[in-house]
Amino acid sequence: MVHWPVTRIIALLVAALGLLGTAAVVSAGPANAEGEAVQGTLRDLAGAPVVGVTITVTNDSGFEDSDVTNAEGAWIVEVPGPGQYSVLLDEETLPDGTTPPTVNPITTSADPGTPRFINFRLGERERNVQTRWDRAAQLSVEGLRFGLVLALAAVGLSLIYGTTGLTNFAHGEIMTFGAIATWFFNVNLGINLIGAAVLGVITSGIFGWVQERGLWRPLRRRGTGLIAMMIVSIGFALALANTYLIIFGGASRPYGDYDSQAGIEFGAVSLTPKDMISMVIAAVILALAGLALLKTRMGKATRAVADNPALAASSGIDVDRVILVVWITGAALAGLGGVMLAMTQQVSYLMGTQTLLLIFAAVTLGGLGTAFGALVGSLVVGMLIQLSTLWINPELKNVGALLVMIIVLMVRPQGILGRRSRVG
Amino acid sequence: MPDESSTAIQRDAAVAALADLAREPGVAKPDPILIADNVVRRFGGLTAVDVEHVEVQRGAITALIGPNGAGKTTFFNLLTGFDKVDEGSWTYNGKSIEGVPPYKVARMGMVRTFQLTKVLTRLTVIENMRLGATGQRGERLLPSIVKALWRGQEREITERADDLLRRFKLDTKREDFAGSLSGGQRKLLEMARSLMVNPELVMLDEPMAGVNPALTQSLLGHVKDLRELGMSVLFVEHDMDMVRDISDWVIVMAQGKIIAEGPPHEVMADTRVIDAYLGAHHDQSLAQIAVDEGLDVPVEILEADGGDQT
Amino acid sequence: MDWGFIFTTSLSSAIGISSIVFCLGAIGLNIQFGYTGLLNFGQAAFLAVAGYGLATTVTTLGLNFWLGIVVGMAATVVLALLLGVPTLRLRADYLAIVTIAAAEILRLTLRSVAFKDTFGGSDGLQQFSDAFYNLNPISPGAYDFGPFKYNEKSWWVIIVGWSLVALWSLLVFLLMRSPFGRVLRGIREDEDAVRSLGKNVYWYKMQALILGGLGGAFAGFMLALGQSAVSPDAYATNLTFLIYVVLIIGGAARVFGPILGALIFSFLFQFVDVVLDQAVNTGVITFMSSTQAAQVRLVMVGVGLMLLMIYRPQGILGDRKELQLDAR
Ligand SMILES: Nc1ncnc2c1ncn2[C@@H]1O[C@H](COP(=O)(O)OP(=O)(O)OP(=O)(O)O)[C@@H](O)[C@H]1O
Ligand SMILES: [Mg+2]
């Protein structure tokens, strides 16, 4: 058994988070309520910010405060403490042609120490009355986009599972890591978002390397069981998410560039240039990853290890090296996914945690441990989530996706592309 | 052999019953306990099992042999409900048990062991044994709460378990965690545990793999005892000594199909069997030369090559 | 820093309502995870259906409190069946993902606007606990027992809660020393082996899921009654994780594991909070705000869970030797 001191884990944790720590020190700037607040970003259907709208927050015990949406459509009201609040959008102040939100006022509860995000859903602009088919087209594109985001994270999760057997509950936190690191390079260091994203993705890859070398490989050496490792990853996820909260704060923050772009219309579909570009980048990178898996030596070795680690090891493949490569690329891909996600819904400390279940759903749908299954599963889940809003209330859209996952598992326990394991 | 005389009666009966059968795959037995028809299992493109017809004689010890990957374990899994067939049907004691879940198969008296031993590591040896007994009152939720309801039965079970442990030379390990046993001891424990179920047909998947030669002898004795107690045995084994020594009948599988059947000595001299074995091995230069030169040493080759490759 | 105050609040917290909730939840989880090896990551859902079953019956439907308790328990059994039927045939890791997803589905549904009239949306439901507090024989006032300081309502919750813990622990003890418990432990080790010995593994797992779910249901009742409210976000996945932490601290597959785990966890959680808070307020710690200090606790929970799982996976009561057997 390898002796493995506590100090080493701690040291590595600290090292991994050190980078973010610097981010925190530098980032005293943007509006960030430490503590309870109610906030949101007001956008129209095309995603463009709606400026100059008054939003008022009240509660039963006489608290009242309001804010006016700024150029990004953002607004924030700090509240005196946790509890129930009523958030009212002043419909008089809406620009002409914008239909008022369907739910107004919104009742909400503020949790201790964290801001509560409120989304007023503004109806469609009047000149653009959409048919069901138009909406279906728009939602399909959005679903594809979200599917690509999921796929970026899911491929790594799935390969890590395939090669090491670890069900990594801390994978969402790698997405968050990528998004926050990019935010740090972009906003604090003033690097253009594209450059910042490249740096963010590289840092995420390094984060993956640190995790594998500092945590998971030593654990495998110690002979820690798979379930124990899974629980370790839960602890790691808790620790990471709350570390992000401490140093990044509870608020959602946008990137400095391309934050509010106007949509370009293609028939019924409206897309912002950044969406288009990021979708193309994601698709290309996923395709490259797929090709690498199929064609390169390392890719073939990876699939061999995922198939049967013992056999792969005995046939001369350096299993540890393969796993390390999987961790680095898997983490880098997840980091990119995080950046892409943050471009639509801003950077927040919980963004990865909140996406994790959907990534699991995608990976499970495809069949645990198969990279291509994860890809297919992600696109299915992404489309499903968006398209389901044609029929069900958007607040329940994730419910639909998760239900479908459960139903698929009932019919095909091994997932869409998975294989059954053998008995005896 | 230790108890040559006591095993003689049933063996003679079994040998006599099987003596006049045709030596061909799928031959009908006088008193079959298990009959399988057209059992097919595919894994993607690979047809792991494709058994047209096979019968297992009651009260006899039948060996199922074949090269690695022949489909023996898969066939066991199918028969006992641990895996689902793509096609086919089979009966046990005249009843169709296709689609019957494994636990019911076991309760009907058809009990199997696993090639990769499955002992319950964090239970003690004696607890492993007790778990094997069926029909325990204390295993039901509500009665389990009141000890008085199951204390008596537990005592009987424990006596039976201790008896088996002594026979399998595991009584000194009684209170140890099963996870602390050696590989061979685990095989013994698994076999002893399967006997706790009071089976009619015992299906052993490579019971001798990893058991030391001294113990093999006594294990062989135990297997023969099973026949004497009226049980039927179907076992998979690569050790040709053992196959020759204890089996009354041998069924040979290769690439999923039954390719030969017969009494041990005749089967082992069968050229189809030799081909199947040699064809499935890689490192066969010596054997190949032997066959090429027409040497008449097939049995020894099988022992040398099949015996250790488990 | 006022160490006397720090210790009394921490000790009070160790026997308080959240400790009871963790303990009952962990007792249920112990049946499922500790003894049977079921990776139920949806324990929060069992707490939620019980709490909501009670609250909906009383508040929304205006029916009797005890009927509410029955509805809560029935809903728990139904949830166990709904979860168990599709998942108990699956591999352990699939079970984990499906249960965690089911818990999230439930939470999102409970807080949705679509069912606001029934479940109260994100505000949840209140005013269902009068019948419970009317049974309280203690007359109003604050009562101190040594370091424990609570008012009559809290003492009532504490007395009922720890009595339930005692009853459940007794039940677990009786079950797990019996052949029934042996089958469960066998399933944890290798379910195929148990199957090959003629046990209906699926049904045993289902029974374990239901029993453990009922343990969770009592945790849910205590949480709802203790706060006189149910709100959907109290049943997020983090609650399940904390219950795991509690169980693992004490020791899985040990009758007293959940109790010890809950006492220690609740004590430490409060202790760290108060110490950090005082340190910030008295200027001992200057590099963080008191909100940040509160958040540090959760980081510590995470790191604590990691270290525990790595260095002492058997918890305080477990037997190291027993767990090492896996590693062979
Ligand atoms: N779950 C599975 N998925 C895919 N292929 C399988 C599976 N189980 C078995 N096989 C394949 O089916 C074939 C038969 O395997 P099986 O284990 O039955 O062989 P065997 O006769 O028991 O061999 P051995 O003597 O080595 O134990 C092998 O080629 C094996 O790779
Ligand atoms: Mg085999």
mmCIF file of N, CA and C in Angstrom, chain A residues 4-6 9 13 84 107 113 116 161 167 169 215 219 222 227-228 230-232 234-236 238-239 242-243 245-246 357 360 364 368 395-396 399 402-403 405-406 409-410 413-414 423, chain C residues 33 39 41 86 90-91 93-94 96-98 100-101 104-105 108-109 111-114 122-123 192 233 238 241 244 248 291-292 295-296 298-299 301-303 305-307 309-311 327:
data_model
loop_
_atom_site.group_PDB
_atom_site.id
_atom_site.type_symbol
_atom_site.label_atom_id
_atom_site.label_comp_id
_atom_site.label_asym_id
_atom_site.label_seq_id
_atom_site.Cartn_x
_atom_site.Cartn_y
_atom_site.Cartn_z
ATOM 1 N N TRP A 4 0.390 7.712 1.878
ATOM 2 C CA TRP A 4 -0.104 8.888 1.200
ATOM 3 C C TRP A 4 -0.618 9.905 2.198
ATOM 4 N N PRO A 5 0.204 10.883 2.533
ATOM 5 C CA PRO A 5 -0.129 11.778 3.638
ATOM 6 C C PRO A 5 -1.293 12.725 3.326
ATOM 7 N N VAL A 6 -2.001 13.046 4.381
ATOM 8 C CA VAL A 6 -3.114 13.991 4.283
ATOM 9 C C VAL A 6 -2.652 15.305 3.680
ATOM 10 N N ILE A 9 -3.046 15.856 -0.099
ATOM 11 C CA ILE A 9 -4.348 16.222 -0.659
ATOM 12 C C ILE A 9 -4.614 17.693 -0.422
ATOM 13 N N LEU A 13 -5.211 20.530 -3.114
ATOM 14 C CA LEU A 13 -6.456 21.288 -3.145
ATOM 15 C C LEU A 13 -6.153 22.774 -3.152
ATOM 16 N N GLN A 84 -39.199 35.513 2.546
ATOM 17 C CA GLN A 84 -40.063 35.618 1.374
ATOM 18 C C GLN A 84 -40.064 37.044 0.839
ATOM 19 N N THR A 107 -43.158 35.670 -6.588
ATOM 20 C CA THR A 107 -42.829 35.504 -5.176
ATOM 21 C C THR A 107 -41.612 34.587 -5.077
ATOM 22 N N GLY A 113 -27.190 34.035 2.736
ATOM 23 C CA GLY A 113 -25.866 34.198 2.155
ATOM 24 C C GLY A 113 -25.771 34.131 0.655
ATOM 25 N N ARG A 116 -30.721 35.416 -4.913
ATOM 26 C CA ARG A 116 -31.763 34.625 -5.570
ATOM 27 C C ARG A 116 -31.958 35.217 -6.962
ATOM 28 N N TYR A 161 -15.146 7.471 -16.615
ATOM 29 C CA TYR A 161 -15.848 6.305 -16.073
ATOM 30 C C TYR A 161 -15.342 5.030 -16.744
ATOM 31 N N THR A 167 -17.408 7.207 -11.031
ATOM 32 C CA THR A 167 -18.556 8.052 -11.348
ATOM 33 C C THR A 167 -18.266 9.402 -10.708
ATOM 34 N N PHE A 169 -18.725 12.798 -9.469
ATOM 35 C CA PHE A 169 -19.717 13.819 -9.135
ATOM 36 C C PHE A 169 -19.118 15.223 -9.154
ATOM 37 N N LEU A 215 -5.007 13.240 -6.690
ATOM 38 C CA LEU A 215 -6.090 12.628 -5.941
ATOM 39 C C LEU A 215 -6.438 11.225 -6.445
ATOM 40 N N LEU A 219 -5.471 7.410 -5.039
ATOM 41 C CA LEU A 219 -6.574 6.626 -4.481
ATOM 42 C C LEU A 219 -6.645 5.248 -5.123
ATOM 43 N N ARG A 222 -4.055 3.104 -3.690
ATOM 44 C CA ARG A 222 -4.374 2.621 -2.347
ATOM 45 C C ARG A 222 -5.387 1.499 -2.389
ATOM 46 N N ILE A 227 -17.023 2.690 -5.055
ATOM 47 C CA ILE A 227 -18.080 3.440 -4.378
ATOM 48 C C ILE A 227 -17.468 4.462 -3.439
ATOM 49 N N ALA A 228 -16.401 4.063 -2.763
ATOM 50 C CA ALA A 228 -15.713 5.011 -1.895
ATOM 51 C C ALA A 228 -15.202 6.197 -2.715
ATOM 52 N N MET A 230 -16.396 7.317 -5.464
ATOM 53 C CA MET A 230 -17.544 8.115 -5.881
ATOM 54 C C MET A 230 -17.935 9.075 -4.753
ATOM 55 N N ILE A 231 -17.911 8.570 -3.515
ATOM 56 C CA ILE A 231 -18.277 9.430 -2.398
ATOM 57 C C ILE A 231 -17.198 10.491 -2.184
ATOM 58 N N VAL A 232 -15.941 10.119 -2.414
ATOM 59 C CA VAL A 232 -14.878 11.121 -2.361
ATOM 60 C C VAL A 232 -15.169 12.236 -3.364
ATOM 61 N N ILE A 234 -17.994 13.230 -4.385
ATOM 62 C CA ILE A 234 -19.086 14.073 -3.881
ATOM 63 C C ILE A 234 -18.526 15.101 -2.901
ATOM 64 N N GLY A 235 -17.659 14.627 -2.007
ATOM 65 C CA GLY A 235 -17.032 15.553 -1.075
ATOM 66 C C GLY A 235 -16.247 16.622 -1.806
ATOM 67 N N PHE A 236 -15.540 16.207 -2.836
ATOM 68 C CA PHE A 236 -14.730 17.136 -3.625
ATOM 69 C C PHE A 236 -15.635 18.174 -4.287
ATOM 70 N N LEU A 238 -18.584 19.192 -3.289
ATOM 71 C CA LEU A 238 -19.068 20.119 -2.257
ATOM 72 C C LEU A 238 -18.001 21.160 -1.923
ATOM 73 N N ALA A 239 -16.787 20.656 -1.727
ATOM 74 C CA ALA A 239 -15.697 21.551 -1.353
ATOM 75 C C ALA A 239 -15.438 22.567 -2.457
ATOM 76 N N ASN A 242 -18.305 25.266 -2.983
ATOM 77 C CA ASN A 242 -18.346 26.286 -1.935
ATOM 78 C C ASN A 242 -17.094 27.149 -1.929
ATOM 79 N N THR A 243 -15.995 26.583 -2.399
ATOM 80 C CA THR A 243 -14.808 27.424 -2.558
ATOM 81 C C THR A 243 -15.065 28.486 -3.627
ATOM 82 N N LEU A 245 -17.887 29.699 -4.318
ATOM 83 C CA LEU A 245 -18.804 30.662 -3.712
ATOM 84 C C LEU A 245 -18.023 31.674 -2.887
ATOM 85 N N ILE A 246 -17.063 31.182 -2.113
ATOM 86 C CA ILE A 246 -16.325 32.084 -1.243
ATOM 87 C C ILE A 246 -15.511 33.076 -2.063
ATOM 88 N N LEU A 357 -26.479 16.849 -13.278
ATOM 89 C CA LEU A 357 -27.484 15.802 -13.449
ATOM 90 C C LEU A 357 -27.826 15.590 -14.911
ATOM 91 N N PHE A 360 -25.123 13.621 -16.430
ATOM 92 C CA PHE A 360 -25.334 12.220 -16.058
ATOM 93 C C PHE A 360 -26.419 11.601 -16.916
ATOM 94 N N THR A 364 -25.752 8.480 -19.180
ATOM 95 C CA THR A 364 -26.493 7.259 -18.892
ATOM 96 C C THR A 364 -27.325 6.830 -20.086
ATOM 97 N N LEU A 368 -23.151 4.125 -20.049
ATOM 98 C CA LEU A 368 -21.983 4.538 -19.270
ATOM 99 C C LEU A 368 -20.700 4.020 -19.904
ATOM 100 N N GLU A 395 -40.287 25.710 -16.564
ATOM 101 C CA GLU A 395 -39.697 25.421 -15.254
ATOM 102 C C GLU A 395 -39.604 23.908 -15.019
ATOM 103 N N LEU A 396 -40.354 23.134 -15.825
ATOM 104 C CA LEU A 396 -40.334 21.679 -15.653
ATOM 105 C C LEU A 396 -39.549 20.973 -16.754
ATOM 106 N N VAL A 399 -37.271 18.226 -15.770
ATOM 107 C CA VAL A 399 -38.030 17.074 -15.291
ATOM 108 C C VAL A 399 -38.273 16.102 -16.443
ATOM 109 N N LEU A 402 -35.073 14.205 -17.387
ATOM 110 C CA LEU A 402 -34.693 13.207 -16.391
ATOM 111 C C LEU A 402 -35.650 12.019 -16.415
ATOM 112 N N LEU A 403 -36.939 12.313 -16.644
ATOM 113 C CA LEU A 403 -37.910 11.218 -16.737
ATOM 114 C C LEU A 403 -37.598 10.312 -17.919
ATOM 115 N N MET A 405 -34.775 9.770 -19.226
ATOM 116 C CA MET A 405 -33.622 8.940 -18.879
ATOM 117 C C MET A 405 -34.060 7.715 -18.080
ATOM 118 N N ILE A 406 -34.926 7.940 -17.097
ATOM 119 C CA ILE A 406 -35.357 6.815 -16.260
ATOM 120 C C ILE A 406 -36.111 5.795 -17.104
ATOM 121 N N LEU A 409 -33.817 3.756 -19.265
ATOM 122 C CA LEU A 409 -33.096 2.762 -18.471
ATOM 123 C C LEU A 409 -33.964 1.557 -18.145
ATOM 124 N N MET A 410 -35.277 1.788 -18.016
ATOM 125 C CA MET A 410 -36.163 0.656 -17.749
ATOM 126 C C MET A 410 -36.182 -0.295 -18.931
ATOM 127 N N PRO A 413 -31.415 -1.214 -19.908
ATOM 128 C CA PRO A 413 -30.606 -0.869 -18.730
ATOM 129 C C PRO A 413 -29.168 -0.498 -19.077
ATOM 130 N N GLN A 414 -28.693 -0.930 -20.227
ATOM 131 C CA GLN A 414 -27.297 -0.630 -20.544
ATOM 132 C C GLN A 414 -27.150 0.667 -21.330
ATOM 133 N N VAL A 423 -21.958 -12.053 -16.231
ATOM 134 C CA VAL A 423 -22.121 -12.660 -14.911
ATOM 135 C C VAL A 423 -21.237 -13.889 -14.849
ATOM 136 N N PHE C 33 -28.021 1.636 2.277
ATOM 137 C CA PHE C 33 -26.632 1.690 1.825
ATOM 138 C C PHE C 33 -25.713 0.853 2.710
ATOM 139 N N LEU C 39 -27.122 2.146 -3.423
ATOM 140 C CA LEU C 39 -26.637 3.523 -3.479
ATOM 141 C C LEU C 39 -27.817 4.459 -3.703
ATOM 142 N N PHE C 41 -29.213 7.775 -3.695
ATOM 143 C CA PHE C 41 -28.845 9.181 -3.605
ATOM 144 C C PHE C 41 -30.074 10.072 -3.656
ATOM 145 N N PRO C 86 -38.057 0.359 -11.479
ATOM 146 C CA PRO C 86 -37.130 0.451 -12.610
ATOM 147 C C PRO C 86 -35.665 0.293 -12.230
ATOM 148 N N LEU C 90 -30.948 -2.572 -11.924
ATOM 149 C CA LEU C 90 -29.805 -1.939 -12.590
ATOM 150 C C LEU C 90 -28.541 -2.101 -11.760
ATOM 151 N N ARG C 91 -27.410 -1.829 -12.408
ATOM 152 C CA ARG C 91 -26.141 -1.826 -11.711
ATOM 153 C C ARG C 91 -26.131 -0.708 -10.683
ATOM 154 N N ASP C 93 -24.261 1.811 -9.896
ATOM 155 C CA ASP C 93 -24.030 3.215 -10.234
ATOM 156 C C ASP C 93 -25.213 3.820 -10.988
ATOM 157 N N TYR C 94 -25.915 3.008 -11.758
ATOM 158 C CA TYR C 94 -27.120 3.512 -12.401
ATOM 159 C C TYR C 94 -28.165 3.867 -11.351
ATOM 160 N N ALA C 96 -27.661 4.947 -8.433
ATOM 161 C CA ALA C 96 -27.301 6.223 -7.841
ATOM 162 C C ALA C 96 -27.809 7.372 -8.706
ATOM 163 N N ILE C 97 -27.588 7.275 -9.994
ATOM 164 C CA ILE C 97 -27.950 8.371 -10.877
ATOM 165 C C ILE C 97 -29.466 8.510 -10.986
ATOM 166 N N VAL C 98 -30.145 7.376 -11.054
ATOM 167 C CA VAL C 98 -31.599 7.450 -11.181
ATOM 168 C C VAL C 98 -32.228 8.014 -9.904
ATOM 169 N N ILE C 100 -30.893 10.027 -7.707
ATOM 170 C CA ILE C 100 -30.586 11.450 -7.581
ATOM 171 C C ILE C 100 -31.473 12.241 -8.556
ATOM 172 N N ALA C 101 -31.686 11.673 -9.741
ATOM 173 C CA ALA C 101 -32.543 12.348 -10.720
ATOM 174 C C ALA C 101 -33.981 12.390 -10.234
ATOM 175 N N GLU C 104 -34.521 15.065 -7.758
ATOM 176 C CA GLU C 104 -34.541 16.388 -8.371
ATOM 177 C C GLU C 104 -35.861 16.621 -9.102
ATOM 178 N N ILE C 105 -36.347 15.592 -9.778
ATOM 179 C CA ILE C 105 -37.651 15.697 -10.440
ATOM 180 C C ILE C 105 -38.708 16.081 -9.414
ATOM 181 N N LEU C 108 -38.288 19.753 -8.249
ATOM 182 C CA LEU C 108 -38.705 20.725 -9.264
ATOM 183 C C LEU C 108 -40.224 20.748 -9.401
ATOM 184 N N THR C 109 -40.829 19.562 -9.271
ATOM 185 C CA THR C 109 -42.281 19.512 -9.379
ATOM 186 C C THR C 109 -42.931 20.200 -8.183
ATOM 187 N N ARG C 111 -41.847 22.587 -6.413
ATOM 188 C CA ARG C 111 -41.701 24.041 -6.369
ATOM 189 C C ARG C 111 -42.272 24.714 -7.608
ATOM 190 N N SER C 112 -42.866 23.944 -8.519
ATOM 191 C CA SER C 112 -43.300 24.545 -9.776
ATOM 192 C C SER C 112 -44.558 25.386 -9.589
ATOM 193 N N VAL C 113 -44.674 26.375 -10.440
ATOM 194 C CA VAL C 113 -45.845 27.250 -10.409
ATOM 195 C C VAL C 113 -47.097 26.453 -10.760
ATOM 196 N N ALA C 114 -46.914 25.442 -11.629
ATOM 197 C CA ALA C 114 -48.058 24.663 -12.084
ATOM 198 C C ALA C 114 -48.812 24.022 -10.915
ATOM 199 N N SER C 122 -42.473 27.737 -4.518
ATOM 200 C CA SER C 122 -41.189 27.779 -3.813
ATOM 201 C C SER C 122 -41.349 28.210 -2.358
ATOM 202 N N ASP C 123 -42.515 28.712 -1.998
ATOM 203 C CA ASP C 123 -42.737 29.070 -0.590
ATOM 204 C C ASP C 123 -43.037 27.850 0.260
ATOM 205 N N ASP C 192 -25.425 -11.624 -6.998
ATOM 206 C CA ASP C 192 -25.589 -12.819 -7.825
ATOM 207 C C ASP C 192 -25.407 -14.082 -6.995
ATOM 208 N N ASP C 233 -36.855 23.669 -1.417
ATOM 209 C CA ASP C 233 -35.403 23.719 -1.532
ATOM 210 C C ASP C 233 -34.685 23.166 -0.311
ATOM 211 N N ASN C 238 -28.122 18.294 -1.720
ATOM 212 C CA ASN C 238 -27.165 18.497 -0.637
ATOM 213 C C ASN C 238 -27.611 17.837 0.663
ATOM 214 N N PHE C 241 -26.536 14.363 0.566
ATOM 215 C CA PHE C 241 -25.091 14.275 0.765
ATOM 216 C C PHE C 241 -24.747 14.412 2.248
ATOM 217 N N TYR C 244 -25.362 11.302 4.030
ATOM 218 C CA TYR C 244 -24.260 10.362 3.797
ATOM 219 C C TYR C 244 -23.078 10.677 4.719
ATOM 220 N N ILE C 248 -21.480 8.114 7.358
ATOM 221 C CA ILE C 248 -20.108 7.652 7.201
ATOM 222 C C ILE C 248 -19.249 8.049 8.411
ATOM 223 N N THR C 291 -20.093 36.198 6.227
ATOM 224 C CA THR C 291 -20.795 35.326 5.279
ATOM 225 C C THR C 291 -19.828 34.318 4.706
ATOM 226 N N GLN C 292 -18.659 34.777 4.338
ATOM 227 C CA GLN C 292 -17.672 33.852 3.794
ATOM 228 C C GLN C 292 -17.306 32.802 4.818
ATOM 229 N N GLN C 295 -19.619 30.104 4.792
ATOM 230 C CA GLN C 295 -19.483 29.235 3.624
ATOM 231 C C GLN C 295 -18.299 28.280 3.766
ATOM 232 N N VAL C 296 -17.324 28.704 4.538
ATOM 233 C CA VAL C 296 -16.159 27.847 4.759
ATOM 234 C C VAL C 296 -16.584 26.506 5.354
ATOM 235 N N LEU C 298 -19.071 24.634 4.654
ATOM 236 C CA LEU C 298 -19.442 23.627 3.660
ATOM 237 C C LEU C 298 -18.222 23.099 2.925
ATOM 238 N N VAL C 299 -17.224 23.964 2.746
ATOM 239 C CA VAL C 299 -15.971 23.474 2.171
ATOM 240 C C VAL C 299 -15.388 22.422 3.101
ATOM 241 N N VAL C 301 -16.992 20.546 5.195
ATOM 242 C CA VAL C 301 -17.782 19.315 5.105
ATOM 243 C C VAL C 301 -17.286 18.481 3.929
ATOM 244 N N GLY C 302 -17.089 19.153 2.789
ATOM 245 C CA GLY C 302 -16.635 18.441 1.598
ATOM 246 C C GLY C 302 -15.284 17.799 1.801
ATOM 247 N N VAL C 303 -14.330 18.594 2.278
ATOM 248 C CA VAL C 303 -12.986 18.053 2.490
ATOM 249 C C VAL C 303 -13.031 16.967 3.556
ATOM 250 N N LEU C 305 -15.499 14.952 4.212
ATOM 251 C CA LEU C 305 -16.047 13.728 3.629
ATOM 252 C C LEU C 305 -14.973 12.992 2.831
ATOM 253 N N MET C 306 -14.173 13.771 2.075
ATOM 254 C CA MET C 306 -13.098 13.151 1.293
ATOM 255 C C MET C 306 -12.111 12.430 2.204
ATOM 256 N N LEU C 307 -11.646 13.148 3.232
ATOM 257 C CA LEU C 307 -10.621 12.570 4.101
ATOM 258 C C LEU C 307 -11.159 11.342 4.827
ATOM 259 N N MET C 309 -13.519 9.336 3.844
ATOM 260 C CA MET C 309 -13.701 8.221 2.918
ATOM 261 C C MET C 309 -12.351 7.604 2.570
ATOM 262 N N ILE C 310 -11.312 8.426 2.585
ATOM 263 C CA ILE C 310 -9.997 7.917 2.224
ATOM 264 C C ILE C 310 -9.329 7.227 3.409
ATOM 265 N N TYR C 311 -9.370 7.884 4.564
ATOM 266 C CA TYR C 311 -8.589 7.362 5.685
ATOM 267 C C TYR C 311 -9.394 6.568 6.691
ATOM 268 N N ALA C 327 -10.228 -4.808 -0.708
ATOM 269 C CA ALA C 327 -9.090 -4.371 -1.499
ATOM 270 C C ALA C 327 -8.291 -5.530 -2.079
#
